[in-house]
Amino acid sequence: MTRGQGTFGFATAPGREELAPGAVLLRGFVLAEAAALRTAVLAVATAAPFRHFPTPGGKRMAAAMTNCGALGWVSDRGGYRYTANDPDTGAPWPAMPAVLSEVARAAARAAGADGFEPDACLVNRYEPGAAMALHQDRDENDFAQPIVSVSLGLPIRFVLGGLTRRAATSSFRLDHGDVLVFGGPARLCFHGVRKLAAGEHAQWGRCRINLTLRRAR
Ligand code: MD6
Ligand code: FE
């Protein structure tokens, strides 16, 4: 899909910032789809409610999570993996709403990664005080596929490091409507988000939503 075509408009011309080779930030890329994305996220969370997964180390994730698509990312005492079913209910994860796959394809293309077809979408919900520690996303099969990350609601500080945990980091603000395409040489870079500051967003209230669209297999 090219901009200005397809079911969802992508009417705004976003800023494109290359944060690091392979990490492309498309500012405001989904502002025109924000209402449709909210409807989609609420439908997913009705079918598969947000929950705090246990970490392999026995703590609990600060962000509440759910998934949609053929596969969903889960964590428990046994580790991290993708499953076809919600471990809480045994039901398949809800199907990926069309607006999510459309946005993922369009953002990947805008960032120079044609042909991205996500089969998994992890939905993170942060409340004030919640953060995500530096990590790599390496539970997917093919690291040549990017991850498309959509931010909605309250702003947060995204921290981008290098290929080792000790590498220097830089940080960027992610705002409502921003999309980060994380691929190429950045695909295995460490990254995380700082604690969410208190605030109130007109559409989302006192929270931030992050959607990471992936090709898991
Ligand atoms: C977040 N994002 O923005 C956490 N992972 O809340 C991620 O962990 C992430 O933004 C892989 C690719 C892009 C991301
Ligand atoms: Fe990540």
mmCIF file of C-alpha atoms and ligand atoms in Angstrom:
data_model
loop_
_atom_site.group_PDB
_atom_site.id
_atom_site.type_symbol
_atom_site.label_atom_id
_atom_site.label_comp_id
_atom_site.label_asym_id
_atom_site.label_seq_id
_atom_site.Cartn_x
_atom_site.Cartn_y
_atom_site.Cartn_z
ATOM 1 C CA MET A 1 0.000 0.000 0.000
ATOM 2 C CA THR A 2 1.221 3.498 -0.710
ATOM 3 C CA ARG A 3 0.323 6.490 1.382
ATOM 4 C CA GLY A 4 -3.046 7.979 0.564
ATOM 5 C CA GLN A 5 -4.473 4.624 -0.551
ATOM 6 C CA GLY A 6 -6.064 1.630 1.096
ATOM 7 C CA THR A 7 -8.757 1.249 3.707
ATOM 8 C CA PHE A 8 -7.105 3.576 6.191
ATOM 9 C CA GLY A 9 -6.076 6.986 5.000
ATOM 10 C CA PHE A 10 -2.596 7.814 6.332
ATOM 11 C CA ALA A 11 -3.439 11.378 5.350
ATOM 12 C CA THR A 12 -0.784 13.137 7.403
ATOM 13 C CA ALA A 13 2.768 13.494 6.135
ATOM 14 C CA PRO A 14 4.886 12.235 9.021
ATOM 15 C CA GLY A 15 8.398 13.187 9.932
ATOM 16 C CA ARG A 16 10.887 10.395 9.337
ATOM 17 C CA GLU A 17 13.839 10.191 11.705
ATOM 18 C CA GLU A 18 16.526 7.524 11.577
ATOM 19 C CA LEU A 19 17.405 7.074 15.257
ATOM 20 C CA ALA A 20 20.139 4.591 14.365
ATOM 21 C CA PRO A 21 20.770 2.511 11.250
ATOM 22 C CA GLY A 22 17.636 0.360 10.931
ATOM 23 C CA ALA A 23 15.585 2.188 13.597
ATOM 24 C CA VAL A 24 13.222 4.538 11.782
ATOM 25 C CA LEU A 25 10.805 6.738 13.700
ATOM 26 C CA LEU A 26 7.717 7.860 11.773
ATOM 27 C CA ARG A 27 6.301 10.711 13.826
ATOM 28 C CA GLY A 28 2.494 10.905 13.832
ATOM 29 C CA PHE A 29 2.209 8.119 11.272
ATOM 30 C CA VAL A 30 -1.035 6.710 12.745
ATOM 31 C CA LEU A 31 -2.645 9.883 14.085
ATOM 32 C CA ALA A 32 -5.387 9.581 11.448
ATOM 33 C CA GLU A 33 -6.042 5.968 12.518
ATOM 34 C CA ALA A 34 -5.996 6.647 16.282
ATOM 35 C CA ALA A 35 -9.733 6.113 16.784
ATOM 36 C CA ALA A 36 -9.760 2.903 14.721
ATOM 37 C CA LEU A 37 -6.714 1.663 16.630
ATOM 38 C CA ARG A 38 -8.436 2.372 19.945
ATOM 39 C CA THR A 39 -11.509 0.417 18.879
ATOM 40 C CA ALA A 40 -9.264 -2.456 17.760
ATOM 41 C CA VAL A 41 -7.248 -2.535 21.005
ATOM 42 C CA LEU A 42 -10.408 -2.450 23.144
ATOM 43 C CA ALA A 43 -11.885 -5.345 21.134
ATOM 44 C CA VAL A 44 -8.704 -7.393 21.570
ATOM 45 C CA ALA A 45 -8.609 -6.669 25.300
ATOM 46 C CA THR A 46 -12.253 -7.682 25.674
ATOM 47 C CA ALA A 47 -11.503 -11.093 24.117
ATOM 48 C CA ALA A 48 -8.112 -11.531 25.812
ATOM 49 C CA PRO A 49 -7.847 -9.271 28.876
ATOM 50 C CA PHE A 50 -4.641 -7.493 29.866
ATOM 51 C CA ARG A 51 -2.635 -9.356 32.481
ATOM 52 C CA HIS A 52 0.791 -9.095 34.127
ATOM 53 C CA PHE A 53 2.852 -12.106 33.051
ATOM 54 C CA PRO A 54 5.274 -13.592 35.566
ATOM 55 C CA THR A 55 8.904 -13.226 34.528
ATOM 56 C CA PRO A 56 11.183 -16.268 34.318
ATOM 57 C CA GLY A 57 12.849 -14.892 37.463
ATOM 58 C CA GLY A 58 9.581 -14.921 39.423
ATOM 59 C CA LYS A 59 8.748 -11.211 39.383
ATOM 60 C CA ARG A 60 5.852 -9.788 37.418
ATOM 61 C CA MET A 61 6.027 -7.661 34.293
ATOM 62 C CA ALA A 62 5.341 -4.000 35.040
ATOM 63 C CA ALA A 63 3.408 -3.604 31.786
ATOM 64 C CA ALA A 64 0.078 -5.394 31.438
ATOM 65 C CA MET A 65 -0.020 -7.450 28.233
ATOM 66 C CA THR A 66 -2.273 -9.165 25.772
ATOM 67 C CA ASN A 67 -1.912 -10.319 22.161
ATOM 68 C CA CYS A 68 -3.709 -10.702 18.893
ATOM 69 C CA GLY A 69 -2.849 -12.555 15.715
ATOM 70 C CA ALA A 70 -1.991 -16.182 14.993
ATOM 71 C CA LEU A 71 0.681 -16.111 17.696
ATOM 72 C CA GLY A 72 1.092 -14.271 20.971
ATOM 73 C CA TRP A 73 4.154 -13.592 23.077
ATOM 74 C CA VAL A 74 4.002 -14.977 26.597
ATOM 75 C CA SER A 75 6.262 -15.159 29.643
ATOM 76 C CA ASP A 76 6.206 -17.499 32.618
ATOM 77 C CA ARG A 77 8.623 -19.315 34.934
ATOM 78 C CA GLY A 78 9.651 -21.456 31.950
ATOM 79 C CA GLY A 79 10.799 -18.512 29.825
ATOM 80 C CA TYR A 80 9.559 -16.456 26.902
ATOM 81 C CA ARG A 81 7.859 -17.901 23.839
ATOM 82 C CA TYR A 82 5.114 -17.527 21.284
ATOM 83 C CA THR A 83 1.908 -19.532 21.676
ATOM 84 C CA ALA A 84 -1.183 -19.929 19.494
ATOM 85 C CA ASN A 85 -3.448 -19.882 22.559
ATOM 86 C CA ASP A 86 -4.002 -17.579 25.499
ATOM 87 C CA PRO A 87 -2.535 -19.469 28.488
ATOM 88 C CA ASP A 88 -5.208 -17.954 30.760
ATOM 89 C CA THR A 89 -8.170 -19.378 28.806
ATOM 90 C CA GLY A 90 -6.795 -21.908 26.334
ATOM 91 C CA ALA A 91 -8.584 -20.017 23.531
ATOM 92 C CA PRO A 92 -6.745 -18.899 20.406
ATOM 93 C CA TRP A 93 -5.538 -15.302 20.608
ATOM 94 C CA PRO A 94 -8.052 -12.943 18.956
ATOM 95 C CA ALA A 95 -7.510 -12.393 15.236
ATOM 96 C CA MET A 96 -5.420 -9.392 14.285
ATOM 97 C CA PRO A 97 -7.754 -6.475 13.429
ATOM 98 C CA ALA A 98 -7.254 -5.298 9.839
ATOM 99 C CA VAL A 99 -6.207 -1.802 10.899
ATOM 100 C CA LEU A 100 -3.206 -3.268 12.742
ATOM 101 C CA SER A 101 -1.853 -5.297 9.838
ATOM 102 C CA GLU A 102 -2.518 -2.366 7.462
ATOM 103 C CA VAL A 103 -0.590 0.017 9.686
ATOM 104 C CA ALA A 104 2.261 -2.472 10.067
ATOM 105 C CA ARG A 105 2.594 -3.025 6.333
ATOM 106 C CA ALA A 106 2.386 0.692 5.536
ATOM 107 C CA ALA A 107 4.905 1.685 8.217
ATOM 108 C CA ALA A 108 7.384 -1.016 7.220
ATOM 109 C CA ARG A 109 7.101 0.100 3.617
ATOM 110 C CA ALA A 110 7.545 3.766 4.560
ATOM 111 C CA ALA A 111 10.698 2.788 6.438
ATOM 112 C CA GLY A 112 12.037 0.846 3.458
ATOM 113 C CA ALA A 113 11.012 -2.710 4.467
ATOM 114 C CA ASP A 114 8.607 -3.943 1.814
ATOM 115 C CA GLY A 115 6.580 -7.129 2.199
ATOM 116 C CA PHE A 116 6.258 -7.200 5.994
ATOM 117 C CA GLU A 117 3.334 -9.413 7.055
ATOM 118 C CA PRO A 118 2.908 -9.593 10.836
ATOM 119 C CA ASP A 119 1.523 -12.770 12.403
ATOM 120 C CA ALA A 120 1.727 -11.570 16.020
ATOM 121 C CA CYS A 121 0.947 -8.383 17.875
ATOM 122 C CA LEU A 122 1.934 -7.904 21.506
ATOM 123 C CA VAL A 123 -0.079 -5.180 23.229
ATOM 124 C CA ASN A 124 1.581 -3.509 26.235
ATOM 125 C CA ARG A 125 -0.301 -1.246 28.613
ATOM 126 C CA TYR A 126 1.718 1.001 30.941
ATOM 127 C CA GLU A 127 0.368 2.886 33.901
ATOM 128 C CA PRO A 128 2.366 5.664 35.605
ATOM 129 C CA GLY A 129 5.480 4.201 37.200
ATOM 130 C CA ALA A 130 5.671 1.215 34.849
ATOM 131 C CA ALA A 131 8.811 0.762 32.745
ATOM 132 C CA MET A 132 10.384 -1.919 30.582
ATOM 133 C CA ALA A 133 13.976 -2.848 31.278
ATOM 134 C CA LEU A 134 16.585 -3.056 28.517
ATOM 135 C CA HIS A 135 16.020 -6.203 26.465
ATOM 136 C CA GLN A 136 16.471 -7.698 23.018
ATOM 137 C CA ASP A 137 13.578 -9.145 21.034
ATOM 138 C CA ARG A 138 14.925 -12.515 19.977
ATOM 139 C CA ASP A 139 12.052 -14.970 20.323
ATOM 140 C CA GLU A 140 11.161 -14.642 16.632
ATOM 141 C CA ASN A 141 12.408 -16.984 13.902
ATOM 142 C CA ASP A 142 13.700 -14.524 11.335
ATOM 143 C CA PHE A 143 15.643 -11.468 12.476
ATOM 144 C CA ALA A 144 15.606 -10.167 8.888
ATOM 145 C CA GLN A 145 11.956 -9.237 9.581
ATOM 146 C CA PRO A 146 11.492 -5.878 11.322
ATOM 147 C CA ILE A 147 9.262 -5.142 14.299
ATOM 148 C CA VAL A 148 6.758 -2.317 13.893
ATOM 149 C CA SER A 149 6.006 -0.532 17.161
ATOM 150 C CA VAL A 150 3.010 1.799 17.580
ATOM 151 C CA SER A 151 2.677 4.197 20.516
ATOM 152 C CA LEU A 152 -0.697 5.466 21.758
ATOM 153 C CA GLY A 153 -1.740 7.516 24.775
ATOM 154 C CA LEU A 154 0.738 9.095 27.181
ATOM 155 C CA PRO A 155 4.292 9.830 25.964
ATOM 156 C CA ILE A 156 7.273 7.852 27.219
ATOM 157 C CA ARG A 157 11.065 7.875 26.908
ATOM 158 C CA PHE A 158 12.387 5.062 24.686
ATOM 159 C CA VAL A 159 15.966 3.972 25.355
ATOM 160 C CA LEU A 160 18.010 2.591 22.485
ATOM 161 C CA GLY A 161 21.279 0.800 23.119
ATOM 162 C CA GLY A 162 23.573 -1.364 21.061
ATOM 163 C CA LEU A 163 24.206 -5.042 20.481
ATOM 164 C CA THR A 164 25.548 -5.611 23.983
ATOM 165 C CA ARG A 165 23.882 -4.696 27.262
ATOM 166 C CA ARG A 166 26.842 -2.474 28.125
ATOM 167 C CA ALA A 167 26.802 -0.407 24.931
ATOM 168 C CA ALA A 168 26.030 3.302 25.213
ATOM 169 C CA THR A 169 22.359 4.266 25.034
ATOM 170 C CA SER A 170 20.447 7.253 23.749
ATOM 171 C CA SER A 171 16.824 8.097 24.424
ATOM 172 C CA PHE A 172 13.910 9.491 22.470
ATOM 173 C CA ARG A 173 10.404 10.534 23.330
ATOM 174 C CA LEU A 174 7.611 8.412 21.815
ATOM 175 C CA ASP A 175 4.294 10.224 21.476
ATOM 176 C CA HIS A 176 0.735 9.229 20.686
ATOM 177 C CA GLY A 177 0.582 8.293 17.010
ATOM 178 C CA ASP A 178 4.299 7.632 16.529
ATOM 179 C CA VAL A 179 5.489 4.448 14.825
ATOM 180 C CA LEU A 180 8.963 3.000 15.221
ATOM 181 C CA VAL A 181 10.180 0.498 12.638
ATOM 182 C CA PHE A 182 12.909 -1.566 14.224
ATOM 183 C CA GLY A 183 14.843 -3.651 11.725
ATOM 184 C CA GLY A 184 18.045 -4.107 9.808
ATOM 185 C CA PRO A 185 21.162 -3.546 11.905
ATOM 186 C CA ALA A 186 18.996 -2.303 14.820
ATOM 187 C CA ARG A 187 16.851 -5.450 14.993
ATOM 188 C CA LEU A 188 18.825 -7.017 17.852
ATOM 189 C CA CYS A 189 19.755 -3.808 19.650
ATOM 190 C CA PHE A 190 18.948 -3.594 23.341
ATOM 191 C CA HIS A 191 16.075 -1.234 24.087
ATOM 192 C CA GLY A 192 13.522 -0.419 26.752
ATOM 193 C CA VAL A 193 11.321 2.354 28.066
ATOM 194 C CA ARG A 194 11.753 4.528 31.146
ATOM 195 C CA LYS A 195 9.054 4.824 33.803
ATOM 196 C CA LEU A 196 5.834 6.298 32.498
ATOM 197 C CA ALA A 197 5.216 9.737 34.008
ATOM 198 C CA ALA A 198 1.766 10.589 35.346
ATOM 199 C CA GLY A 199 -0.535 12.375 32.956
ATOM 200 C CA GLU A 200 -3.884 12.218 31.310
ATOM 201 C CA HIS A 201 -4.356 11.569 27.614
ATOM 202 C CA ALA A 202 -7.564 12.772 25.907
ATOM 203 C CA GLN A 203 -8.221 9.381 24.262
ATOM 204 C CA TRP A 204 -6.471 6.889 26.516
ATOM 205 C CA GLY A 205 -6.620 8.478 29.964
ATOM 206 C CA ARG A 206 -3.831 7.627 32.401
ATOM 207 C CA CYS A 207 -2.006 5.050 30.342
ATOM 208 C CA ARG A 208 0.204 4.341 27.363
ATOM 209 C CA ILE A 209 -0.422 1.558 24.894
ATOM 210 C CA ASN A 210 2.350 0.061 22.787
ATOM 211 C CA LEU A 211 1.671 -2.361 19.972
ATOM 212 C CA THR A 212 4.588 -4.380 18.640
ATOM 213 C CA LEU A 213 3.760 -6.114 15.396
ATOM 214 C CA ARG A 214 6.034 -9.010 14.601
ATOM 215 C CA ARG A 215 6.678 -11.834 12.222
ATOM 216 C CA ALA A 216 7.151 -14.555 14.808
ATOM 217 C CA ARG A 217 7.530 -17.566 12.496
HETATM 218 C C1 MD6 B 1 7.535 -0.063 24.308
HETATM 219 N N1 MD6 B 1 8.864 -1.502 22.978
HETATM 220 O O1 MD6 B 1 7.645 0.815 23.460
HETATM 221 C C2 MD6 B 1 8.417 -1.277 24.282
HETATM 222 N N2 MD6 B 1 10.484 -3.937 20.953
HETATM 223 O O2 MD6 B 1 6.740 0.009 25.221
HETATM 224 C C3 MD6 B 1 9.614 -2.565 22.657
HETATM 225 O O3 MD6 B 1 10.003 -3.354 23.491
HETATM 226 C C4 MD6 B 1 9.985 -2.753 21.261
HETATM 227 O O4 MD6 B 1 9.341 -0.584 20.587
HETATM 228 C C5 MD6 B 1 10.874 -4.205 19.714
HETATM 229 C C6 MD6 B 1 10.754 -3.287 18.719
HETATM 230 C C7 MD6 B 1 10.233 -2.054 18.993
HETATM 231 C C8 MD6 B 1 9.835 -1.762 20.290
HETATM 232 FE FE FE B 2 11.151 -4.969 22.639
#
